[in-house]
XYZ file of N, CA and C in Angstrom:
555
model
N 23.182 40.708 -26.641
C 24.377 39.609 -26.711
C 24.185 38.726 -25.306
N 24.613 37.665 -25.111
C 24.186 36.617 -24.168
C 25.076 37.079 -22.779
N 24.470 37.257 -21.864
C 25.150 37.488 -20.755
C 25.613 36.209 -19.546
N 26.760 36.390 -19.489
C 27.403 34.878 -18.684
C 26.514 34.938 -17.443
N 26.226 33.440 -17.307
C 25.389 32.696 -16.531
C 23.940 32.450 -16.787
N 23.870 32.552 -18.065
C 22.581 31.927 -18.667
C 21.707 33.154 -18.686
N 21.333 34.391 -18.919
C 20.496 34.842 -18.433
C 20.036 35.624 -19.860
N 20.312 35.144 -20.894
C 20.086 35.848 -22.196
C 19.989 36.880 -22.846
N 19.420 36.972 -23.625
C 19.566 38.419 -24.587
C 18.986 39.522 -23.345
N 19.611 40.443 -23.629
C 20.027 41.904 -22.587
C 20.286 42.946 -23.256
N 19.305 44.131 -22.890
C 19.498 45.521 -23.587
C 21.185 46.071 -23.239
N 22.249 46.546 -24.007
C 23.079 46.976 -23.126
C 22.727 48.134 -22.013
N 21.748 49.062 -22.859
C 21.406 49.932 -21.909
C 20.764 49.702 -20.595
N 20.228 48.513 -20.875
C 19.859 47.762 -19.347
C 20.768 47.265 -18.857
N 21.656 46.714 -19.085
C 22.823 46.300 -18.236
C 23.508 47.722 -17.237
N 23.780 48.565 -18.342
C 24.472 49.453 -17.922
C 23.844 50.434 -16.468
N 22.374 50.554 -16.607
C 21.651 51.034 -15.647
C 21.784 50.012 -14.192
N 21.525 48.753 -14.613
C 21.286 47.920 -13.855
C 22.785 47.720 -12.811
N 24.297 48.105 -13.600
C 25.130 47.931 -12.916
C 25.478 49.205 -11.895
N 25.033 50.603 -12.299
C 24.872 51.977 -12.026
C 24.353 51.531 -10.477
N 23.371 51.018 -10.651
C 22.354 50.858 -9.226
C 22.868 49.791 -8.435
N 23.971 49.477 -8.992
C 24.372 48.122 -7.859
C 25.006 48.845 -6.074
N 24.876 48.133 -5.131
C 24.937 48.487 -3.993
C 26.640 48.592 -3.794
N 27.093 49.698 -3.001
C 28.500 49.239 -2.951
C 28.291 48.262 -1.635
N 29.339 47.528 -1.346
C 30.010 46.446 -0.632
C 30.302 46.952 0.657
N 29.753 45.932 1.418
C 30.063 46.641 3.218
C 31.134 47.015 3.406
N 32.296 45.907 2.878
C 33.612 45.723 3.160
C 34.147 47.228 2.138
N 33.539 47.630 1.787
C 34.335 49.111 0.746
C 34.724 50.347 1.889
N 35.824 50.837 2.184
C 36.046 51.652 3.071
C 36.340 53.061 2.464
N 36.152 53.654 1.299
C 36.518 54.437 0.342
C 35.399 55.454 0.398
N 35.271 56.710 0.273
C 34.429 57.690 0.068
C 33.584 57.025 -0.743
N 32.231 57.283 -0.689
C 31.025 56.940 -1.163
C 31.486 58.000 -2.719
N 31.595 58.904 -2.189
C 31.417 60.133 -3.706
C 32.143 59.381 -4.579
N 33.732 58.813 -4.000
C 34.600 58.434 -4.801
C 33.979 57.048 -5.747
N 33.478 56.300 -5.096
C 32.927 55.017 -5.708
C 31.981 55.408 -6.597
N 31.008 56.204 -6.245
C 30.160 56.616 -7.532
C 30.635 57.384 -7.911
N 31.921 58.207 -8.291
C 32.310 58.739 -9.681
C 33.390 57.433 -9.867
N 33.844 56.826 -9.625
C 34.525 55.416 -10.775
C 33.098 54.628 -11.186
N 32.183 54.499 -10.607
C 30.675 53.831 -11.409
C 30.744 54.598 -12.502
N 30.692 55.799 -12.870
C 30.083 56.589 -13.681
C 30.988 56.399 -14.730
N 32.726 56.885 -14.343
C 33.419 56.251 -15.369
C 33.888 55.342 -16.103
N 33.460 54.096 -15.075
C 33.712 52.500 -15.695
C 32.570 52.121 -15.251
N 31.671 52.371 -16.179
C 30.226 51.735 -16.956
C 30.412 50.087 -16.842
N 29.766 49.289 -15.959
C 29.781 48.017 -16.065
C 30.818 47.450 -15.657
N 31.419 47.852 -14.618
C 32.817 47.630 -14.441
C 33.306 46.905 -13.041
N 31.547 47.382 -12.256
C 31.782 47.458 -10.429
C 32.605 45.765 -10.277
N 32.811 44.632 -10.923
C 33.256 43.146 -10.654
C 34.635 43.457 -10.384
N 35.246 44.168 -11.412
C 36.494 44.381 -11.736
C 37.063 45.750 -10.941
N 36.358 46.842 -10.161
C 36.536 47.480 -9.603
C 36.678 46.853 -8.391
N 35.731 46.271 -7.718
C 35.927 45.720 -6.383
C 36.857 44.719 -6.229
N 37.002 43.959 -7.103
C 37.663 42.954 -6.853
C 39.648 43.189 -6.449
N 39.675 44.660 -7.846
C 40.607 45.423 -7.702
C 40.999 46.186 -6.035
N 39.604 46.628 -5.635
C 39.736 47.487 -4.634
C 40.173 46.876 -3.132
N 39.294 45.409 -3.277
C 39.644 44.437 -2.245
C 41.230 43.688 -2.532
N 41.568 43.989 -3.223
C 43.331 43.593 -3.457
C 44.162 44.231 -2.856
N 43.884 45.599 -3.703
C 44.938 47.228 -3.310
C 44.646 47.259 -2.089
N 43.261 47.018 -0.800
C 43.414 47.968 0.460
C 43.498 49.229 -0.203
N 43.782 49.693 1.051
C 43.826 51.391 1.286
C 45.293 51.946 1.093
N 45.673 53.065 0.784
C 46.693 53.515 0.345
C 47.918 53.275 1.290
N 47.641 52.855 2.421
C 48.550 53.239 3.696
C 48.667 51.557 4.322
N 48.456 50.668 3.597
C 47.909 49.046 3.835
C 49.014 48.509 3.037
N 49.488 47.082 3.463
C 50.302 46.612 2.621
C 49.673 45.911 1.843
N 49.982 45.461 0.704
C 48.988 44.921 -0.349
C 49.497 43.506 -0.884
N 48.894 42.806 -2.052
C 49.944 41.751 -2.435
C 51.006 42.405 -3.100
N 52.288 41.864 -3.382
C 53.802 42.410 -3.934
C 53.140 42.712 -5.223
N 52.330 41.489 -6.022
C 52.665 41.611 -7.523
C 50.708 41.182 -7.651
N 50.282 42.077 -8.690
C 49.241 41.549 -9.120
C 49.028 41.619 -10.848
N 48.966 40.779 -11.185
C 48.741 40.713 -12.826
C 47.230 40.700 -13.495
N 46.903 41.767 -14.222
C 45.679 41.738 -14.876
C 45.697 41.324 -16.065
N 44.995 40.636 -16.414
C 44.902 40.610 -17.733
C 43.580 40.072 -18.488
N 43.714 40.041 -19.800
C 42.469 39.852 -20.518
C 42.659 40.212 -22.176
N 42.090 39.910 -22.877
C 41.928 40.569 -24.195
C 42.410 42.121 -24.484
N 42.881 41.796 -25.856
C 43.276 43.375 -26.089
C 42.403 44.135 -26.748
N 42.704 45.354 -25.808
C 41.920 46.701 -25.934
C 40.828 46.423 -25.284
N 40.912 45.888 -24.116
C 39.652 45.808 -23.500
C 39.572 46.712 -22.181
N 40.137 47.660 -21.792
C 40.363 48.693 -20.861
C 40.580 48.165 -19.305
N 41.828 47.189 -19.589
C 42.618 47.140 -18.394
C 43.313 48.347 -17.875
N 44.430 48.958 -18.883
C 45.015 50.235 -18.426
C 44.035 51.119 -18.208
N 42.739 50.954 -18.549
C 42.254 52.322 -18.393
C 41.547 51.946 -17.314
N 41.013 51.125 -16.564
C 40.525 50.479 -15.253
C 41.257 50.823 -14.165
N 42.290 49.791 -14.241
C 43.494 50.275 -13.641
C 43.959 52.125 -12.908
N 43.974 52.786 -14.129
C 44.688 54.040 -14.176
C 43.501 55.133 -13.554
N 41.960 54.590 -14.217
C 40.795 55.413 -13.413
C 40.819 55.362 -12.070
N 40.820 53.642 -11.897
C 40.909 53.870 -10.385
C 42.328 54.420 -9.344
N 42.991 54.104 -9.782
C 44.166 54.790 -8.777
C 44.403 56.052 -8.536
N 43.752 56.468 -9.826
C 43.728 58.296 -9.923
C 42.575 58.377 -9.388
N 41.558 58.128 -9.218
C 40.058 58.462 -8.558
C 40.672 58.411 -6.712
N 41.131 57.492 -6.907
C 41.062 57.557 -5.343
C 42.288 57.981 -4.724
N 43.698 58.529 -5.693
C 44.878 59.150 -5.469
C 45.742 58.525 -4.711
N 45.651 57.003 -5.116
C 46.649 56.278 -4.333
C 48.116 56.560 -5.420
N 48.946 56.618 -4.287
C 50.441 57.054 -5.025
C 50.742 55.742 -6.054
N 50.986 56.311 -7.263
C 51.370 55.277 -8.061
C 52.073 55.842 -9.570
N 52.402 55.300 -10.405
C 53.156 55.016 -11.890
C 52.821 54.398 -12.440
N 52.561 54.659 -13.777
C 52.174 54.147 -14.682
C 53.152 54.153 -15.926
N 53.943 53.057 -16.459
C 55.098 53.194 -17.301
C 54.529 51.827 -18.518
N 54.453 52.569 -19.461
C 54.460 51.336 -20.663
C 55.905 51.093 -21.005
N 55.772 49.325 -21.057
C 56.773 48.790 -21.124
C 57.577 48.943 -22.794
N 56.429 49.332 -23.603
C 56.710 49.213 -24.825
C 57.947 50.433 -25.345
N 57.508 51.411 -24.357
C 58.189 52.748 -24.430
C 59.784 52.214 -24.023
N 60.051 51.523 -23.243
C 61.157 51.320 -22.814
C 61.794 50.228 -23.286
N 62.678 50.490 -23.977
C 63.818 49.643 -24.692
C 64.513 49.357 -23.942
N 65.021 49.694 -23.053
C 66.352 49.368 -21.621
C 65.560 49.348 -20.751
N 66.294 48.187 -19.468
C 65.693 48.271 -17.874
C 66.407 49.667 -17.514
N 67.573 50.571 -18.043
C 67.810 51.699 -17.783
C 66.582 52.945 -17.638
N 66.284 53.129 -19.168
C 65.052 53.824 -19.648
C 63.901 53.627 -18.418
N 63.435 52.345 -18.169
C 62.429 51.471 -17.148
C 62.372 52.232 -15.669
N 63.756 52.142 -15.266
C 63.819 52.614 -13.823
C 64.220 54.097 -13.468
N 64.228 55.036 -14.625
C 64.584 56.077 -14.615
C 63.027 56.762 -15.089
N 61.974 56.150 -16.064
C 61.396 56.852 -16.033
C 60.263 56.360 -14.738
N 60.025 55.439 -13.946
C 59.612 55.358 -12.789
C 60.078 56.231 -11.988
N 61.271 56.733 -11.391
C 62.010 57.226 -10.355
C 61.453 59.252 -10.785
N 61.591 59.091 -12.289
C 61.260 60.445 -12.994
C 59.893 60.862 -12.062
N 58.593 59.882 -12.651
C 57.254 60.012 -12.529
C 57.071 60.464 -10.515
N 57.776 59.099 -10.020
C 57.818 59.152 -8.718
C 58.286 60.540 -8.485
N 58.947 61.402 -8.172
C 59.379 62.832 -8.240
C 58.740 63.701 -8.818
N 57.710 63.596 -9.534
C 57.115 64.741 -10.348
C 58.230 65.321 -11.317
N 59.221 64.476 -11.877
C 60.395 64.933 -12.884
C 59.557 64.925 -14.191
N 59.903 65.979 -15.026
C 59.316 65.866 -16.581
C 60.611 66.650 -17.052
N 60.729 65.825 -18.447
C 61.968 65.993 -19.202
C 61.351 67.463 -20.012
N 62.260 68.044 -20.134
C 62.361 69.208 -20.706
C 63.292 69.886 -21.177
N 62.971 71.426 -22.087
C 64.227 71.667 -22.245
C 65.282 72.350 -21.398
N 64.150 72.996 -20.360
C 64.805 73.320 -19.508
C 66.257 72.691 -18.275
N 65.809 71.116 -18.363
C 66.664 70.183 -17.834
C 67.458 69.476 -18.876
N 67.296 69.732 -20.380
C 68.345 69.186 -21.103
C 67.880 68.112 -21.669
N 66.582 67.862 -20.977
C 65.955 66.167 -21.149
C 66.429 65.214 -20.402
N 66.988 65.790 -19.478
C 68.025 64.816 -18.615
C 66.942 64.218 -17.551
N 67.160 62.860 -16.932
C 66.208 61.968 -15.929
C 66.878 62.655 -14.812
N 65.649 62.728 -13.866
C 66.222 63.256 -12.261
C 67.355 62.660 -11.595
N 67.180 60.913 -11.812
C 68.547 60.630 -11.150
C 68.768 59.699 -12.662
N 70.222 59.022 -12.439
C 70.623 58.384 -13.133
C 70.775 56.968 -12.535
N 69.893 55.702 -13.638
C 70.214 54.371 -12.685
C 70.049 53.215 -13.617
N 71.412 52.483 -13.221
C 71.428 51.125 -14.212
C 71.223 49.944 -14.255
N 71.479 49.980 -12.573
C 71.186 48.717 -12.455
C 69.781 48.333 -11.267
N 69.403 46.625 -11.186
C 67.847 46.397 -9.933
C 68.556 47.062 -8.994
N 69.421 47.016 -8.507
C 70.119 47.146 -6.826
C 70.218 48.868 -6.734
N 70.920 49.529 -8.094
C 70.717 50.626 -7.659
C 69.274 51.450 -7.462
N 68.253 50.716 -8.068
C 67.005 51.465 -8.544
C 66.254 50.935 -7.407
N 66.645 49.929 -6.744
C 65.790 49.716 -5.360
C 66.441 50.687 -4.274
N 67.611 51.296 -4.172
C 68.031 52.238 -3.507
C 67.300 53.612 -3.340
N 67.661 53.929 -4.992
C 67.032 55.039 -5.372
C 65.632 55.213 -5.084
N 64.913 54.192 -5.582
C 63.674 54.012 -5.070
C 63.093 54.743 -3.916
N 63.614 53.795 -2.828
C 63.476 54.142 -1.281
C 63.593 55.215 -1.265
N 65.092 56.037 -1.804
C 65.385 57.460 -1.502
C 64.285 58.791 -1.880
N 63.872 58.276 -3.077
C 62.789 58.956 -3.338
C 61.355 58.798 -2.799
N 61.171 57.984 -2.378
C 59.809 57.284 -1.751
C 59.984 58.050 -0.512
N 61.157 58.475 0.493
C 61.392 59.133 1.375
C 61.319 60.655 1.693
N 62.230 61.457 0.037
C 61.868 62.448 -0.032
C 60.775 63.039 -0.597
N 59.482 62.233 -1.149
C 58.064 62.430 -1.723
C 57.351 62.210 -0.303
N 57.892 62.028 1.046
C 57.079 61.287 2.471
C 55.743 60.873 1.773
N 56.531 59.450 1.080
C 55.542 58.533 0.729
C 55.916 57.284 1.705
N 56.881 57.110 2.431
C 57.220 55.862 3.251
C 55.868 54.903 3.997
N 55.292 55.953 4.216
C 54.161 55.118 4.923
C 52.573 54.589 4.218
N 53.120 54.864 2.666
C 51.988 54.474 1.743
C 52.358 53.323 0.796
N 51.699 52.474 0.215
C 52.219 52.046 -0.741
C 52.051 52.623 -1.931
N 52.802 52.349 -2.873
C 53.502 52.842 -4.291
C 53.004 51.862 -5.320
N 52.148 52.437 -6.034
C 51.910 51.193 -6.569
C 52.548 51.646 -8.366
N 53.075 50.725 -8.911
C 54.062 50.654 -10.013
C 53.036 49.988 -11.061
N 52.260 50.426 -11.726
C 51.517 50.234 -13.410
C 52.766 49.661 -14.274
N 52.986 48.286 -14.522
C 53.992 48.215 -15.880
C 52.762 47.596 -16.941
N 52.484 48.585 -17.924
C 51.513 48.387 -18.631
C 52.255 47.395 -19.738
N 51.713 46.225 -20.547
C 52.636 45.700 -21.439
C 53.372 44.899 -20.736
N 53.832 44.573 -19.357
C 54.647 43.978 -19.229
C 54.809 42.636 -19.595
N 54.845 42.090 -20.453
C 54.968 41.344 -21.151
C 56.155 41.187 -21.969
N 57.046 42.422 -22.220
C 57.888 43.133 -22.888
C 58.990 42.974 -22.240
N 58.680 42.884 -20.435
C 60.067 42.455 -19.818
C 60.818 41.757 -19.912
N 60.494 40.192 -20.597
C 60.680 39.008 -21.040
C 61.743 39.731 -22.270
N 61.679 40.568 -22.250
C 63.046 40.660 -23.923
C 63.895 41.725 -23.200
N 63.753 42.065 -21.965
C 65.133 42.853 -21.434
C 65.863 42.124 -20.475
N 66.723 42.665 -19.432
C 67.651 41.661 -18.612
C 66.821 40.600 -17.784
N 67.491 39.796 -17.523
C 66.936 38.231 -17.213
C 66.436 38.510 -15.566
N 66.912 39.334 -15.296
C 66.773 39.654 -14.031
C 65.931 40.402 -13.368
N 65.211 41.557 -14.531
C 64.247 42.155 -14.319
C 63.061 42.030 -13.880
N 62.095 40.830 -14.499
C 60.887 40.399 -14.162
C 60.500 40.130 -12.868
N 61.821 39.064 -13.169
C 62.046 38.483 -10.753
C 62.074 39.568 -10.081
N 62.940 40.547 -10.322
C 63.181 41.721 -9.420
C 61.728 42.520 -9.460
N 61.171 42.789 -10.626
C 59.708 43.507 -10.288
C 58.858 42.703 -9.392
N 58.552 41.615 -9.369
C 57.929 40.527 -8.611
C 58.658 40.248 -7.108
N 59.674 40.691 -6.778
C 59.559 40.537 -5.677
C 60.470 42.295 -5.366
N 59.719 42.926 -5.579
C 60.322 44.505 -5.477
C 59.994 44.932 -4.063
N 58.499 44.286 -3.759
C 58.248 44.824 -2.357
C 59.313 44.315 -1.268
N 59.625 43.314 -1.769
C 60.358 42.122 -0.521
C 61.538 42.703 -0.542
N 62.117 43.373 -2.114
C 63.773 44.282 -1.582
C 63.234 45.543 -1.291
N 62.254 46.248 -1.073
C 62.383 47.542 -0.757
C 61.719 47.282 0.530
N 61.541 46.737 0.912
C 61.042 46.893 2.619
C 62.063 45.908 3.396
N 63.065 45.368 2.812
C 64.122 44.891 3.572
C 64.945 46.112 3.934
């Protein structure tokens, strides 16, 4: 295949070995073993990983209020983000917006994951908290963050297939884009 930048034909194995041997940038404040683990799991994705790391910062830092990861279908966007957040143990929630046909379902799924609550027969498949509006969600989110002792960390909410938010309430997408502002006020 032709590599961007005019390098010509490159064997895929050679490319992957080259990527694994890339050095860790000096600005990287993460443990080297975690970065090496990411390199093993996310072969040839160093550029994307280090871009995300520079945007996200560390879990106790404020970061950009919204990050939109885009690209062609089935290219590993969700896998890269999910692997990075799990490996570095960032507090995070991942919700597939296709599975949430209402804003209430989306809010409750986020709160359930944040609390560590799973729907089961024991709890009659009911949510940890009932939530109907964006305002209510912001208040409950703050409450659960405090209960989970996450108030000094950035909690990353990953909305996979976020384009489906346009089909829900009109204030939902703008609300999530301003979510950091709403939660910190």
